[in-house]
mmCIF file of C-alpha atoms and ligand atoms in Angstrom:
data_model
loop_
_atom_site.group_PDB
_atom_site.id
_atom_site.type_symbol
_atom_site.label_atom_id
_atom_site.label_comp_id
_atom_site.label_asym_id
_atom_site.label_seq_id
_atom_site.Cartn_x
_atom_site.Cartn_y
_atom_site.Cartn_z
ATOM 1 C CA UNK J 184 73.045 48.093 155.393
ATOM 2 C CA UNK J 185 74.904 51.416 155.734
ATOM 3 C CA UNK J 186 77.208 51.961 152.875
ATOM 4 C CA UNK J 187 80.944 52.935 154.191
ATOM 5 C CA UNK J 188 82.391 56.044 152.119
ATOM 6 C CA UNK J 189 86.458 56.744 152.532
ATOM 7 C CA UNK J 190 86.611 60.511 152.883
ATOM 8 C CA UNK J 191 87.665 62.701 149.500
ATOM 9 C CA UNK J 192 89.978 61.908 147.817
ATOM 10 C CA UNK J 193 90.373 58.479 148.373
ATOM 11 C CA UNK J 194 86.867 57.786 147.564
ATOM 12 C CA UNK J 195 86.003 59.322 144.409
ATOM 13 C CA UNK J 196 82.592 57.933 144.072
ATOM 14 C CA UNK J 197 82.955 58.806 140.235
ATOM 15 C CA UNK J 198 86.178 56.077 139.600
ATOM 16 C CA UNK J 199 83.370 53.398 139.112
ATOM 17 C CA UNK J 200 81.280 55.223 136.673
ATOM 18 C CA UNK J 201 84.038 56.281 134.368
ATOM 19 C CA UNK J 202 83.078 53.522 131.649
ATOM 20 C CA UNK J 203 80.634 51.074 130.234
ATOM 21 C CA UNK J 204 82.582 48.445 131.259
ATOM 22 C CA UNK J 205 83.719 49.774 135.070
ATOM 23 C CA UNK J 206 79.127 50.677 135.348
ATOM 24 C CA UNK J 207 78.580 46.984 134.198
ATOM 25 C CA UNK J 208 80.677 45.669 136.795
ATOM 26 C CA UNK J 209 78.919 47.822 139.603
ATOM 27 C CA UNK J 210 75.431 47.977 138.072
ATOM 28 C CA UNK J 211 73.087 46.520 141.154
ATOM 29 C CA UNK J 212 69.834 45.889 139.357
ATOM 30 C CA UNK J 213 69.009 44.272 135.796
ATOM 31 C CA UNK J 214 66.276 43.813 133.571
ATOM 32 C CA UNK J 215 65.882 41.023 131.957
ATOM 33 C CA UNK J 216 62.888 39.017 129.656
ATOM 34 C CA UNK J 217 62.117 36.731 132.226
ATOM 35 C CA UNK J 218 61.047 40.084 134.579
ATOM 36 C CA UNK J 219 58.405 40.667 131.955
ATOM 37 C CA UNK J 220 54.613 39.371 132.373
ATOM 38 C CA UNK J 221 52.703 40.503 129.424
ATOM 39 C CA UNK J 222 48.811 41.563 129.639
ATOM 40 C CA UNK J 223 47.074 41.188 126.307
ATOM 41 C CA UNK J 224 43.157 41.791 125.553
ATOM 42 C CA UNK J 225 41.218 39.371 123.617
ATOM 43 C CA UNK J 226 37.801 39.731 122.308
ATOM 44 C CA UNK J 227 35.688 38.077 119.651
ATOM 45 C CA UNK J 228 35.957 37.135 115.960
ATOM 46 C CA UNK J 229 38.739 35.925 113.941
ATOM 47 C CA UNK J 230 42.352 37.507 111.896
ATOM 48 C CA UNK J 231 41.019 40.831 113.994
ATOM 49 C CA UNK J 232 43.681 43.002 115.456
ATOM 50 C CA UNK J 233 42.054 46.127 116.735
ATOM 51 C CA UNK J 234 44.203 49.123 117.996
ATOM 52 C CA UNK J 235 42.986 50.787 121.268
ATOM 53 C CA UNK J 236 43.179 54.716 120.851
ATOM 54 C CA UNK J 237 44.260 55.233 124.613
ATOM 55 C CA UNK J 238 46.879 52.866 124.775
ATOM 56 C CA UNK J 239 49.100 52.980 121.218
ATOM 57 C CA UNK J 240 50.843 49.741 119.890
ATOM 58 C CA UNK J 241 48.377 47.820 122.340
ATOM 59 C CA UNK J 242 45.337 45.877 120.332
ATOM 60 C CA UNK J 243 42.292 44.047 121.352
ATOM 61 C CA UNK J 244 43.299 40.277 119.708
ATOM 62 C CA UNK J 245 40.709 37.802 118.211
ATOM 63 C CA UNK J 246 41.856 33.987 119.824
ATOM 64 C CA UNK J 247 43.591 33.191 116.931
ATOM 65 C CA UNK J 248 45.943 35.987 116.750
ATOM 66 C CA UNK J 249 46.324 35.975 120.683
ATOM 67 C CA UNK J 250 47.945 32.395 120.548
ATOM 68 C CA UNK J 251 50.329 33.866 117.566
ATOM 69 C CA UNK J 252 51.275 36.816 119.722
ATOM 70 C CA UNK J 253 51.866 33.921 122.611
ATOM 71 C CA UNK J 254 54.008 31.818 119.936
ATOM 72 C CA UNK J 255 56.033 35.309 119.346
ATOM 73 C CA UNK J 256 56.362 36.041 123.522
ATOM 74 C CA UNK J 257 57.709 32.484 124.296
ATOM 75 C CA UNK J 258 60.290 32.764 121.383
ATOM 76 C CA UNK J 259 61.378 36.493 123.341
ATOM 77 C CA UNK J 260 61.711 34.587 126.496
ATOM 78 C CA UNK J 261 58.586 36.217 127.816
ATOM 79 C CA UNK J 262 57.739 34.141 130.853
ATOM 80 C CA UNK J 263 53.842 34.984 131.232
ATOM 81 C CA UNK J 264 50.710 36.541 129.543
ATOM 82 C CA UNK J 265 48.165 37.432 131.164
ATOM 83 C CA UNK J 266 44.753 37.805 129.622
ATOM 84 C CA UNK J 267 41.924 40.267 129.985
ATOM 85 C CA UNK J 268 38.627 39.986 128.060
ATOM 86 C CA UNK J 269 36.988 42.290 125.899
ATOM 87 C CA UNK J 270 33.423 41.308 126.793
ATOM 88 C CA UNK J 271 30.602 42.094 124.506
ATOM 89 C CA UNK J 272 28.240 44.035 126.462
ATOM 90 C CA UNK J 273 25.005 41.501 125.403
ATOM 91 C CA UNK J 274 26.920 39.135 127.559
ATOM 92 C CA UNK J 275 26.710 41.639 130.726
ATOM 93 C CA UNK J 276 24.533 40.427 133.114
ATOM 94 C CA UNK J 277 23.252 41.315 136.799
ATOM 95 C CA UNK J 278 24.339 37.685 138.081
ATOM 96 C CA UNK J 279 28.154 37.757 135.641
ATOM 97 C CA UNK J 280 26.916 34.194 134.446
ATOM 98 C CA UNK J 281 29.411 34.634 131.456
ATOM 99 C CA UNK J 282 32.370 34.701 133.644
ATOM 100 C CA UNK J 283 32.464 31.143 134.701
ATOM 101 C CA UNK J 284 31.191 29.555 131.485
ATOM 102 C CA UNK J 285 33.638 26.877 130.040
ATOM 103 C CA UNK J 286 33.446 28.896 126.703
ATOM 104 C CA UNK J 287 33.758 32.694 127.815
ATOM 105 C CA UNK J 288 37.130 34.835 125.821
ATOM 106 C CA UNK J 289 39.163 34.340 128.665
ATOM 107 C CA UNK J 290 38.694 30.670 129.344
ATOM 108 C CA UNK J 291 39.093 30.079 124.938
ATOM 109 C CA UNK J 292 41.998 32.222 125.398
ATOM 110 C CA UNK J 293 44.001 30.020 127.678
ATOM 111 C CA UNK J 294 43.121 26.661 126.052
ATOM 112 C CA UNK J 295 44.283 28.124 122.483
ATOM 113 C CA UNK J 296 47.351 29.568 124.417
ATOM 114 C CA UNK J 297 48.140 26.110 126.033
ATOM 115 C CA UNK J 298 47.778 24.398 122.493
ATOM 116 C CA UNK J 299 49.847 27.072 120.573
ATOM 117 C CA UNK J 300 52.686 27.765 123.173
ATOM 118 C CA UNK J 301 52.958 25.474 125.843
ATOM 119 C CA UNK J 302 56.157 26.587 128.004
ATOM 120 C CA UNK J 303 54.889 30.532 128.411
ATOM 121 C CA UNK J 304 52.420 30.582 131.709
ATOM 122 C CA UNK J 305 48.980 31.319 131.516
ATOM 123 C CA UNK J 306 47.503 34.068 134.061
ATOM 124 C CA UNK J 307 44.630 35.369 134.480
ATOM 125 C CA UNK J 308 42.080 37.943 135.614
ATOM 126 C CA UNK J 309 39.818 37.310 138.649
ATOM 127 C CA UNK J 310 36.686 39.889 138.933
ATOM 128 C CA UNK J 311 33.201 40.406 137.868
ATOM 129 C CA UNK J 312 34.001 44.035 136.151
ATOM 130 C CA UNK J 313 34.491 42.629 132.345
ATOM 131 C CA UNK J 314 30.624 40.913 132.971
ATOM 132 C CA UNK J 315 28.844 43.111 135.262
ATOM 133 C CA UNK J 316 26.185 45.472 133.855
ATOM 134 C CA UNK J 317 27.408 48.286 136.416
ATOM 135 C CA UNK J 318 31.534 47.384 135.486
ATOM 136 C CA UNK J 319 31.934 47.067 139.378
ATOM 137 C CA UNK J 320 34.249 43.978 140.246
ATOM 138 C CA UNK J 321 31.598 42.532 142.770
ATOM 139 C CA UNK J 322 28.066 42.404 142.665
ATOM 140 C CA UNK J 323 25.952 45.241 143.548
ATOM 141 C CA UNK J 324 22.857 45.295 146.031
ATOM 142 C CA UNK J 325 21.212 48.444 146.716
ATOM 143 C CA UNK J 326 24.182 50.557 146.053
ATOM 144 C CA UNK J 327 26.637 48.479 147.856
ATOM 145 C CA UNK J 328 29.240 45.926 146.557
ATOM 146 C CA UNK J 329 28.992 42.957 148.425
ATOM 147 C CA UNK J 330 31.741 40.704 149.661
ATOM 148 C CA UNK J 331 30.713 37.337 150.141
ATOM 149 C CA UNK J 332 28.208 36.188 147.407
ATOM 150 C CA UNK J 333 31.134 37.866 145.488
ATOM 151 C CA UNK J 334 33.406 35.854 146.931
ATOM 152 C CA UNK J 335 31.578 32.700 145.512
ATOM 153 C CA UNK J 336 31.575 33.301 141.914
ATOM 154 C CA UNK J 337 35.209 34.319 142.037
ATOM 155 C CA UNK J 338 35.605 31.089 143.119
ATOM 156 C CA UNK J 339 33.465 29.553 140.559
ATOM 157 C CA UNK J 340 35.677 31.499 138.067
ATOM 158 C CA UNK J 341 39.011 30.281 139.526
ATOM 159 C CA UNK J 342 37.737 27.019 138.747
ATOM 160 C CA UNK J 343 37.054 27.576 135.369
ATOM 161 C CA UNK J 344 40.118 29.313 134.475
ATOM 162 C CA UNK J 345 41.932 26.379 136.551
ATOM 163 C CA UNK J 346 40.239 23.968 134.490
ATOM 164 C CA UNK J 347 41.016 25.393 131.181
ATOM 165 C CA UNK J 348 44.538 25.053 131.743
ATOM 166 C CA UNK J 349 45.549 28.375 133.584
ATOM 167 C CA UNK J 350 48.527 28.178 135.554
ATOM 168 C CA UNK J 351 48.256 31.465 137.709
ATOM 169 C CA UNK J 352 45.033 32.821 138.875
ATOM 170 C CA UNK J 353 45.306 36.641 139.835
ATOM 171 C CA UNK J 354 42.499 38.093 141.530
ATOM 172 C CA UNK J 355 42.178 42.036 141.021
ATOM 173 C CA UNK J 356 38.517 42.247 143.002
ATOM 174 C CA UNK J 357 39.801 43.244 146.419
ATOM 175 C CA UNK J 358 37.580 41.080 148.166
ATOM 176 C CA UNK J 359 37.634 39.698 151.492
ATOM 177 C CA UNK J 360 38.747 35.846 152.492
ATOM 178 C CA UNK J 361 39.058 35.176 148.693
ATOM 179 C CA UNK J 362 42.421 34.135 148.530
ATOM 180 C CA UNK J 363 41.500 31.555 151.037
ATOM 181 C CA UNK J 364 38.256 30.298 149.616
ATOM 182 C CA UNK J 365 39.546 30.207 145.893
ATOM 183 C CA UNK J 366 43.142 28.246 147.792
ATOM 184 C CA UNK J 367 40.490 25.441 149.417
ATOM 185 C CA UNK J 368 38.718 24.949 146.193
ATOM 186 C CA UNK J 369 41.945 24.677 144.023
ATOM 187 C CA UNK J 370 43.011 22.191 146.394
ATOM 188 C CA UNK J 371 39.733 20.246 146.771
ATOM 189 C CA UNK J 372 39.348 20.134 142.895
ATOM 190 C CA UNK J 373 42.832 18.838 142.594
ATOM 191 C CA UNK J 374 45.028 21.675 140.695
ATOM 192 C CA UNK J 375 47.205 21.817 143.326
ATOM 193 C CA UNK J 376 50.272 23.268 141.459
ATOM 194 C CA UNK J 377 47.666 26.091 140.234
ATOM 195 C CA UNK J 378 49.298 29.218 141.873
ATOM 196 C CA UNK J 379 47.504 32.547 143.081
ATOM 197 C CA UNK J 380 49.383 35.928 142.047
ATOM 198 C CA UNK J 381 46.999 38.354 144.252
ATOM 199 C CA UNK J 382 46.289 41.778 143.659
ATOM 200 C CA UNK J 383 47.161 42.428 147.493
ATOM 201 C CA UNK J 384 47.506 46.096 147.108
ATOM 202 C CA UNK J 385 45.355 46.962 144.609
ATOM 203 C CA UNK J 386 44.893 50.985 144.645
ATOM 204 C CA UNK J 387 41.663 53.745 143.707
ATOM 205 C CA UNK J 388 43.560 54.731 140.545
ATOM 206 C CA UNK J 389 42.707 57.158 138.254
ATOM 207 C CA UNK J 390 45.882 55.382 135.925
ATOM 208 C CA UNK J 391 43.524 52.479 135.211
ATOM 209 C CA UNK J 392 41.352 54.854 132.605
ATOM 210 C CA UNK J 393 42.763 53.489 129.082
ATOM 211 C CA UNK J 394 42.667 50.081 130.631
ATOM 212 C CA UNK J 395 39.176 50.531 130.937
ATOM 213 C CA UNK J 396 38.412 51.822 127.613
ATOM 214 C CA UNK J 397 40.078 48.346 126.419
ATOM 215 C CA UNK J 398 38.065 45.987 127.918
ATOM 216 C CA UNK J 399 34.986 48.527 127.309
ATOM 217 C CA UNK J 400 33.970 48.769 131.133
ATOM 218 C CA UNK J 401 34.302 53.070 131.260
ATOM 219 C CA UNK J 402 30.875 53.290 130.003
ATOM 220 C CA UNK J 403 29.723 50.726 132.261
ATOM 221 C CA UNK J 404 31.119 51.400 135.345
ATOM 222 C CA UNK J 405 28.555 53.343 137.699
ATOM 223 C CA UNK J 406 30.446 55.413 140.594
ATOM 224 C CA UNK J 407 33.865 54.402 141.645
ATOM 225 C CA UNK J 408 35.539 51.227 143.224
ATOM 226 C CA UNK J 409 36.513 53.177 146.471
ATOM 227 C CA UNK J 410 34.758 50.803 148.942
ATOM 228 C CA UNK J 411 36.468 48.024 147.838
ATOM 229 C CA UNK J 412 40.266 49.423 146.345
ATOM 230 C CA UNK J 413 42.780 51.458 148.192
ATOM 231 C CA UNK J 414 43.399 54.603 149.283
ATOM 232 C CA UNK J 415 46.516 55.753 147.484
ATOM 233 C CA UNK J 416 47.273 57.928 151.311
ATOM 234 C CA UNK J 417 47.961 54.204 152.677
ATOM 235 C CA UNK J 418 50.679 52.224 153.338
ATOM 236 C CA UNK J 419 50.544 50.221 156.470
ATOM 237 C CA UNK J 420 47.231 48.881 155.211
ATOM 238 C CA UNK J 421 48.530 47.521 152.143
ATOM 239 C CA UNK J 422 51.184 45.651 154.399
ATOM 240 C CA UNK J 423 48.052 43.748 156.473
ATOM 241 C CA UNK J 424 46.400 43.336 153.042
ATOM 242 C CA UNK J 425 49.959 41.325 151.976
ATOM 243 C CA UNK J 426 49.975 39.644 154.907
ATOM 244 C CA UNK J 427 46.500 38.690 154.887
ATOM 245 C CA UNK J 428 46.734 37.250 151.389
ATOM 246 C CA UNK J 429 50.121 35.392 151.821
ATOM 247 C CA UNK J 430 48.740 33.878 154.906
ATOM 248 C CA UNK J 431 45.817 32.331 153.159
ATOM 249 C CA UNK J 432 47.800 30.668 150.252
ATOM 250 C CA UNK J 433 49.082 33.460 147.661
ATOM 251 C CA UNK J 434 52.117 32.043 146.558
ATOM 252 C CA UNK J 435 53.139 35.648 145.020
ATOM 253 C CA UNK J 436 51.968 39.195 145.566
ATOM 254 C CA UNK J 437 51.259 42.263 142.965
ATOM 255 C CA UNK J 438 51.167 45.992 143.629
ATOM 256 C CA UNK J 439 49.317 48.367 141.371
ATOM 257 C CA UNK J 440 49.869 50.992 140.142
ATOM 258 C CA UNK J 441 53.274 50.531 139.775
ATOM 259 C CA UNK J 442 55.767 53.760 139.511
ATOM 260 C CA UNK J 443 53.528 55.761 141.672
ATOM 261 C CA UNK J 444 53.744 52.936 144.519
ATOM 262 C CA UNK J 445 57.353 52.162 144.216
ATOM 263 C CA UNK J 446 57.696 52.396 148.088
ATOM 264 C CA UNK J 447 54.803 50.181 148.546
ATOM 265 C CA UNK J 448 57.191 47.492 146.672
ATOM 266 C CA UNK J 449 60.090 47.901 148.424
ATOM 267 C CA UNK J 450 58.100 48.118 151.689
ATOM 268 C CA UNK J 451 56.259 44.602 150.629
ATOM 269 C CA UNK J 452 59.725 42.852 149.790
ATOM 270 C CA UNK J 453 61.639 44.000 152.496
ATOM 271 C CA UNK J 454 59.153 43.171 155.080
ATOM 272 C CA UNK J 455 57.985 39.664 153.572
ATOM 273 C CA UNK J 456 60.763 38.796 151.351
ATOM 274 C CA UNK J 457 57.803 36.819 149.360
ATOM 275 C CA UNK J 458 57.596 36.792 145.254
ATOM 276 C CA UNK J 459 56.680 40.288 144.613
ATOM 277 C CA UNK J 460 55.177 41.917 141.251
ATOM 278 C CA UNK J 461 53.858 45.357 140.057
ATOM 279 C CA UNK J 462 51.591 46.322 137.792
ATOM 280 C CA UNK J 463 52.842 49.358 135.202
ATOM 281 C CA UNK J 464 49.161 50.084 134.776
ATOM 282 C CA UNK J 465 47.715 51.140 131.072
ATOM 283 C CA UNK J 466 47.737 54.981 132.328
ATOM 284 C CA UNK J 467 51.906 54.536 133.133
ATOM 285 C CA UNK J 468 52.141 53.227 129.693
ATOM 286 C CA UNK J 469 49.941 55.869 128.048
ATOM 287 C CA UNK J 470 51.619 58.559 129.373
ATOM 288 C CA UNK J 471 55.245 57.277 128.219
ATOM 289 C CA UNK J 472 53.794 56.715 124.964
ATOM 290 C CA UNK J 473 51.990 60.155 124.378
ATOM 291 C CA UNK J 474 55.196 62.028 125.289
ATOM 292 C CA UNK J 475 57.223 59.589 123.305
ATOM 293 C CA UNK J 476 54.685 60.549 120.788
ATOM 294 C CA UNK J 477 55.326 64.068 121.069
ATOM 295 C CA UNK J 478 59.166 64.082 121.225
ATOM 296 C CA UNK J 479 58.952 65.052 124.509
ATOM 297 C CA UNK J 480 60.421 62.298 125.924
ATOM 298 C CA UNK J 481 62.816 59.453 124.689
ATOM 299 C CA UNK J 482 60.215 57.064 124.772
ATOM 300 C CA UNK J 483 62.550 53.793 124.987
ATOM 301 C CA UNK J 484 64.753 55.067 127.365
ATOM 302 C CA UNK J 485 62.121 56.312 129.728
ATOM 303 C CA UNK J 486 60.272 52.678 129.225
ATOM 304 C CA UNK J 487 63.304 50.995 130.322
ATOM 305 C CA UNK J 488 63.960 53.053 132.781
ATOM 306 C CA UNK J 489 60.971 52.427 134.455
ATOM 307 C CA UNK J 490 60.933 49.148 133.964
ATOM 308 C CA UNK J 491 64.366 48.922 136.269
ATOM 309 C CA UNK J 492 63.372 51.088 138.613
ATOM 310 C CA UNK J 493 60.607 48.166 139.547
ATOM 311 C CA UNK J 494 63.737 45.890 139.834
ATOM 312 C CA UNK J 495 65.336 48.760 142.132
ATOM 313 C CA UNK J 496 62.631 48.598 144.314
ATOM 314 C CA UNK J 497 62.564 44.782 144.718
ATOM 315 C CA UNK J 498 60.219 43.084 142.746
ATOM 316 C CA UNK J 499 60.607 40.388 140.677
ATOM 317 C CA UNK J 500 58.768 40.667 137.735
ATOM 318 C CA UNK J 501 56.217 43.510 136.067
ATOM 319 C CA UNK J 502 53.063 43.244 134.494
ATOM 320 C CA UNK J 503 54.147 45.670 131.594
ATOM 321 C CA UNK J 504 52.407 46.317 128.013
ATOM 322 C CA UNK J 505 55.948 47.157 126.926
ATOM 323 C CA UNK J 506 56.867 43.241 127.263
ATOM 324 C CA UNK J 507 57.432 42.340 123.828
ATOM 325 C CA UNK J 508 59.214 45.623 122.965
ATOM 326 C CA UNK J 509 61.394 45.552 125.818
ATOM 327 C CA UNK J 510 62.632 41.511 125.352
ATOM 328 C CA UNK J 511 63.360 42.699 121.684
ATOM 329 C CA UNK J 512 65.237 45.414 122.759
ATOM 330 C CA UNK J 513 66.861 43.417 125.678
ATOM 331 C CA UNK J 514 67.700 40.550 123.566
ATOM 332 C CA UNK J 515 69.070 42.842 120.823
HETATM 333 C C1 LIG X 216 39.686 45.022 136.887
HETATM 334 C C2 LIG X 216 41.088 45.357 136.535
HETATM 335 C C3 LIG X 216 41.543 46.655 136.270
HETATM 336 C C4 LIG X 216 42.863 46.535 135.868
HETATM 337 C C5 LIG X 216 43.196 45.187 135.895
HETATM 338 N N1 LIG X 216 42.082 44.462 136.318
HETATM 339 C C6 LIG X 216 40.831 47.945 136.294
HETATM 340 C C7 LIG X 216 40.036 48.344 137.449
HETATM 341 O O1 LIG X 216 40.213 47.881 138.574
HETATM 342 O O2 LIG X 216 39.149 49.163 137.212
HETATM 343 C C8 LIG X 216 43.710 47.702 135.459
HETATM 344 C C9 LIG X 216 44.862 47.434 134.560
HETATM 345 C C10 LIG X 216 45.415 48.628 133.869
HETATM 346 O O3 LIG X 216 44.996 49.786 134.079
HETATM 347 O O4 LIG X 216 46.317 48.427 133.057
HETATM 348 N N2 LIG X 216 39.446 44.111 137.852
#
């Protein structure tokens, strides 16, 4: 669409942003609660709440105060959480055992969740990284991370999470063909409404560091994830990798980062018109926060602004560790 302008002065492009009321009227894009989908970490324990230095007003939650901060997100209109597991590193092991037990965080997480707040949807977090020894999302074998055998735990651990009560699955490993092979054994097994939010575009970040730190995987990881996440120079491969993924049975899409890749959104809605997400990644929300800290920045006007600018650029929802601040903000 090519927007038709009146020449000067009977277009005066400024008539419709004279007031509050004459902007509301015009304003394109909105956020709203419901665009929110709220990552949390859990890890062991009980009554703990444990801030993470990198990542201020985030915390590592003990199950029990996970399903209260679930309770509190449903009341804010907060559509999804999605959980990520602080793994104690005794449970790291060569073969990731841990991450398709019944009993692991994650899988305690979502059946506590279920009980406490049944209407907010459960997501979760497909890859080996929180149980691996070397923090890689796949397993390693002489140096290399290797697709398929990879391929086949995810799967065991989609079926685990699926089984505890998870509503989306959302694979951040990058692998090949496992959208399709975790879609056939959903289906076999039954959990047919189960959906798949993949990671399609999943980028090489370095704005995943504080994330790290929170599920305690920096000191684990050995070399990088290069062979197996994007490089941030592409575009037209991300569209194949959305393609790809839609094709074998994701019934949404993410992009991440998120501010840095706005045009990979866009691009991704515009070409596939499918349900698409982003990812403001725990570097995007460090870096608000530090120069909010500071007084550099206004630090709730810059987190809402990014948050719209995600709206902007087509996608219908973010993952975002502002969640519950924003919905308080946005429901006044
Ligand atoms: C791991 C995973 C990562 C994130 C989500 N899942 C980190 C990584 O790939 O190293 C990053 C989230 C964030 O930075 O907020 N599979």
């Amino acid at each position: 669409m090519r927007p038709t302008v009146a020449p000067f002065p009977a277009a005066r492009l400024r008539r419709t942003r004279v007031s509050p009321a004459i902007r509301g009227m015009v304003r394109e894009n909105n956020l709203t609660a419901e665009d929110l989908i709220w990552p949390v970490f859990v890890r062991d324990g009980e009554g703990i709440e444990e801030p993470i230095a990198s990542m201020p007003g985030v915390y590592r939650r003990s199950v029990d105060l996970i399903s209260k901060a679930a309770v509190e997100a449903e009341a804010l209109g907060i559509p999804a959480i999605c959980i990520f597991p602080y793994t104690d590193s005794s449970l790291k092991t060569e073969d990731c055992a841990e991450a398709w037990s019944p009993d692991n965080l994650s899988n305690r997480a979502i059946r506590a969740i279920k009980e406490a707040a049944p209407n907010i949807a459960v997501m979760t977090d497909v890859a080996l990284d929180p149980y691996n020894i070397n923090g890689h999302d796949g397993y390693v074998e002489n140096g290399e991370i290797v697709n398929d055998r990879t391929v086949e735990a995810l799967v065991k651990m989609t079926l685990a999470q699926a089984e505890s009560g998870a509503d989306i699955i959302g694979p951040s490993d990058m692998m090949d063909g496992r959208i399709g092979a975790m879609r056939q054994a959903l289906e076999a097994a039954g959990y047919h409404n189960v959906c798949i939010m993949s990671y399609s575009a999943k980028y090489a970040s370095g704005f995943y560091g504080p994330f790290r730190d929170a599920v305690g995987a920096s000191g684990a990881l050995q070399g990088d994830k290069k062979t197996y996440q994007m490089d941030p120079g592409n575009s037209n491969e991300a569209m194949r990798l959305i393609e790809r993924d839609l094709q074998e049975g994701a019934d949404m899409v993410m992009v991440k980062p998120g501010l840095a890749y706005l045009d990979i959104c866009y691009r991704t809605k515009s070409t596939f018109g499918a349900p698409t997400f982003a990812y403001q990644v725990s570097g995007e929300y460090a870096m608000i926060k530090a120069a909010a800290q500071n007084g550099w920045i206004d630090g709730e006007k810059v987190m809402l602004e990014s948050l719209l600018a995600f709206k902007r650029a087509g996608c219908d929802g973010i993952l975002s560790y502002f969640a519950p601040e924003v919905a308080q903000i946005l429901n006044g």
